[in-house]
């Protein structure tokens, strides 16, 4: 079975948790896009929900699918966010941001009563870090921020290259918030909660892709079927 079909199956499973009247966070990426499309089918069949998209790409998809949208300024909480991930470990900690939407994804997940992560089983890892960790930074003072991030990484026992993510035009990739992304190629992150905390303290760092303690449920689709892991 191809990976995209597995992603769609994980998305379909998460849809089982959606109830009429819910306020939903809508994730970003190819797996989350399946969820938005499947949700759209239910909405067109009469389901009444409202969504907050985590990126301009997801906003466009949700609008195309006929899903009513709102903002976190208009409502005070979300019942459920469904989003993808680049890596998931056994503690249900995540690396996210491969699609560059980590900042809005984290704000939306933090405003949700529950976060369900949907993925194909290849995203489950023994230790986070093989996927480059996205770190969203302010363009001003990039070199200084980069030096400070390298210092924090070294203190956390991480080594590896820190690369400015390129955009399609050859210049820096620009996030929906107008920021840039440094991708940290670390191989392995020995203590993700500690690194997550230290990165937040660097001036110029807007957010990073470590989602620690945020996912309550992970739905993994594999060739043998769907596996749902709940936070203990
Ligand atoms: C976007 C993300 C995505 O959830 C992550 O990159 C997974 O993407 P995909 O579902 O396409 O594998 O964090 O910022």
XYZ file of C-alpha atoms and ligand atoms in Angstrom:
246
model
C 0.000 0.000 0.000
C 1.436 3.407 -0.823
C 2.246 5.976 1.838
C -0.415 8.413 0.725
C -3.129 5.769 1.152
C -1.827 5.105 4.692
C -1.997 8.833 5.458
C -5.590 8.929 4.240
C -6.497 5.952 6.441
C -5.014 7.627 9.513
C -6.998 10.764 8.652
C -10.210 8.745 8.258
C -9.668 7.172 11.675
C -9.245 10.594 13.320
C -12.513 11.700 11.774
C -14.256 9.212 14.103
C -13.425 11.582 16.995
C -15.220 14.545 15.435
C -18.662 15.398 16.818
C -21.334 17.816 15.662
C -20.774 21.328 16.990
C -17.027 20.926 17.547
C -14.481 23.720 17.124
C -11.522 22.139 15.321
C -7.870 22.973 14.722
C -6.942 22.015 11.165
C -3.313 20.913 10.682
C -0.970 21.372 7.750
C 0.782 18.913 5.422
C -0.205 16.054 3.164
C -1.748 13.926 5.950
C -3.704 16.837 7.443
C -4.895 17.694 3.934
C -6.559 14.269 3.730
C -8.305 15.035 7.037
C -9.563 18.374 5.720
C -10.878 16.731 2.556
C -12.651 13.946 4.475
C -14.049 16.479 6.939
C -15.313 18.513 3.987
C -17.270 15.492 2.752
C -18.946 15.192 6.161
C -19.685 18.932 6.255
C -21.324 18.760 2.854
C -23.429 15.889 4.241
C -24.648 18.115 7.101
C -21.998 18.033 9.875
C -21.818 21.366 11.691
C -18.245 22.247 12.735
C -16.010 25.273 12.604
C -12.255 25.180 11.969
C -9.129 27.232 12.629
C -6.518 26.546 9.926
C -2.818 26.321 10.851
C -1.574 27.765 7.564
C -2.686 29.741 4.536
C -2.446 26.495 2.519
C -4.865 24.756 4.890
C -7.145 27.817 4.859
C -7.374 27.523 1.060
C -8.033 23.749 1.251
C -10.696 24.163 3.946
C -12.456 26.928 2.020
C -12.410 24.800 -1.132
C -13.959 21.931 0.885
C -16.733 24.166 2.277
C -15.591 24.079 5.923
C -16.661 27.108 7.976
C -13.625 28.906 9.414
C -13.016 31.123 12.402
C -10.038 32.505 14.343
C -8.683 32.205 17.873
C -9.741 35.836 18.362
C -13.376 34.931 17.800
C -13.535 31.751 19.909
C -11.836 30.999 23.227
C -10.832 27.367 22.757
C -10.784 24.441 20.356
C -12.227 21.022 21.180
C -9.824 19.079 19.008
C -6.867 19.629 16.696
C -5.907 17.018 14.110
C -2.462 17.436 12.586
C 0.396 15.461 11.056
C 3.986 15.129 12.270
C 7.460 14.561 10.887
C 8.511 12.310 13.785
C 6.745 10.784 16.809
C 8.547 9.084 19.684
C 7.292 6.641 22.327
C 6.432 9.535 24.707
C 4.235 11.011 21.942
C 6.631 13.931 21.642
C 6.948 15.226 18.106
C 9.037 16.994 15.543
C 6.823 19.154 13.361
C 7.369 21.957 10.889
C 8.560 20.106 7.808
C 5.907 22.098 5.970
C 6.968 25.308 7.678
C 3.732 25.827 9.647
C 5.108 25.032 13.124
C 4.295 28.399 14.724
C 0.575 28.436 13.917
C 0.437 24.665 14.475
C 1.754 25.071 18.005
C -0.522 28.021 18.842
C -3.549 26.076 17.603
C -2.558 22.840 19.370
C -1.974 24.742 22.633
C -5.469 26.256 22.392
C -7.036 22.789 21.976
C -8.481 20.474 24.595
C -7.001 17.566 22.666
C -4.468 17.049 19.873
C -4.641 13.961 17.679
C -1.631 13.304 15.460
C -2.171 11.353 12.263
C 0.676 9.731 10.346
C 1.857 6.712 8.466
C 3.874 4.337 10.634
C 7.241 5.442 9.186
C 6.982 8.563 11.395
C 7.354 6.542 14.622
C 10.994 6.680 15.800
C 13.012 5.427 18.779
C 14.556 8.825 19.296
C 13.677 12.241 17.830
C 16.217 14.018 15.647
C 16.797 12.153 12.418
C 14.343 14.566 10.781
C 15.936 18.048 10.769
C 14.466 20.130 13.603
C 12.855 23.322 12.224
C 13.601 26.470 14.211
C 11.616 29.556 13.136
C 13.619 32.768 13.455
C 13.260 36.504 12.870
C 15.276 37.586 9.796
C 16.818 40.509 11.738
C 20.138 39.512 13.279
C 20.131 36.057 11.711
C 23.856 35.419 12.232
C 23.642 36.307 15.942
C 20.566 34.102 16.433
C 22.331 31.285 14.580
C 25.377 31.512 16.873
C 23.164 31.488 19.971
C 21.182 28.492 18.700
C 24.405 26.579 17.996
C 25.503 27.299 21.567
C 22.199 25.990 22.960
C 22.412 22.875 20.787
C 25.959 22.148 21.988
C 24.927 22.582 25.634
C 22.060 20.126 25.053
C 24.522 17.565 23.681
C 23.427 17.996 20.058
C 25.760 18.457 17.150
C 25.084 18.964 13.487
C 24.579 21.492 10.766
C 22.176 24.401 11.008
C 20.913 25.283 7.536
C 18.742 28.193 6.459
C 15.759 26.616 4.670
C 15.701 27.707 1.029
C 12.484 28.753 -0.690
C 11.440 27.908 -4.237
C 13.006 31.124 -5.563
C 16.446 30.260 -4.139
C 16.103 32.860 -1.372
C 15.061 31.972 2.189
C 11.759 30.142 2.694
C 9.340 32.618 4.286
C 6.733 31.315 6.756
C 3.133 32.526 6.932
C 4.300 34.751 9.800
C 7.038 36.369 7.650
C 9.895 34.564 9.399
C 12.711 32.266 8.241
C 13.524 28.686 9.273
C 16.828 27.192 10.389
C 16.779 23.399 10.016
C 18.977 21.681 12.617
C 20.385 18.400 11.277
C 21.081 16.704 14.592
C 20.656 12.982 13.980
C 19.568 12.407 17.551
C 18.193 14.643 20.315
C 19.155 13.118 23.690
C 16.735 15.191 25.807
C 13.929 16.765 23.760
C 12.094 18.504 26.669
C 15.319 20.183 27.795
C 16.259 21.309 24.293
C 12.713 22.580 23.716
C 12.939 24.792 26.787
C 16.406 26.143 26.022
C 15.579 27.048 22.421
C 12.632 29.181 23.575
C 15.045 31.358 25.550
C 17.100 32.428 22.509
C 16.281 35.977 21.348
C 15.326 35.828 17.671
C 13.853 32.335 17.928
C 10.108 32.625 17.386
C 9.288 28.928 17.816
C 10.741 25.480 17.242
C 9.321 22.211 15.972
C 9.588 20.188 19.184
C 6.037 19.535 20.416
C 6.576 18.154 23.912
C 3.606 16.845 25.907
C 1.073 18.220 23.410
C -0.235 15.171 21.519
C -2.771 13.148 23.491
C -3.396 10.546 20.793
C -1.343 9.323 17.842
C -3.015 7.411 15.018
C -0.492 5.471 12.939
C -1.482 3.715 9.745
C 0.607 0.794 8.530
C 0.322 -2.136 6.147
C -1.006 -4.283 9.026
C -3.715 -1.761 9.986
C -4.293 1.233 12.242
C -2.591 1.587 15.613
C -3.819 4.178 18.098
C -1.470 5.186 20.925
C -2.838 7.214 23.853
C -0.741 9.326 26.209
C -0.436 7.457 29.515
C 3.850 21.041 8.683
C 3.946 19.840 9.550
C 3.398 18.580 9.012
O 2.444 18.096 9.884
C 4.521 17.586 8.885
O 5.523 18.151 8.070
C 4.041 16.262 8.292
O 3.705 16.450 6.945
P 3.119 15.288 6.058
O 1.771 14.952 6.600
O 3.053 15.899 4.679
O 4.067 14.118 6.116
O 4.413 19.881 10.665
O 4.472 22.156 9.270
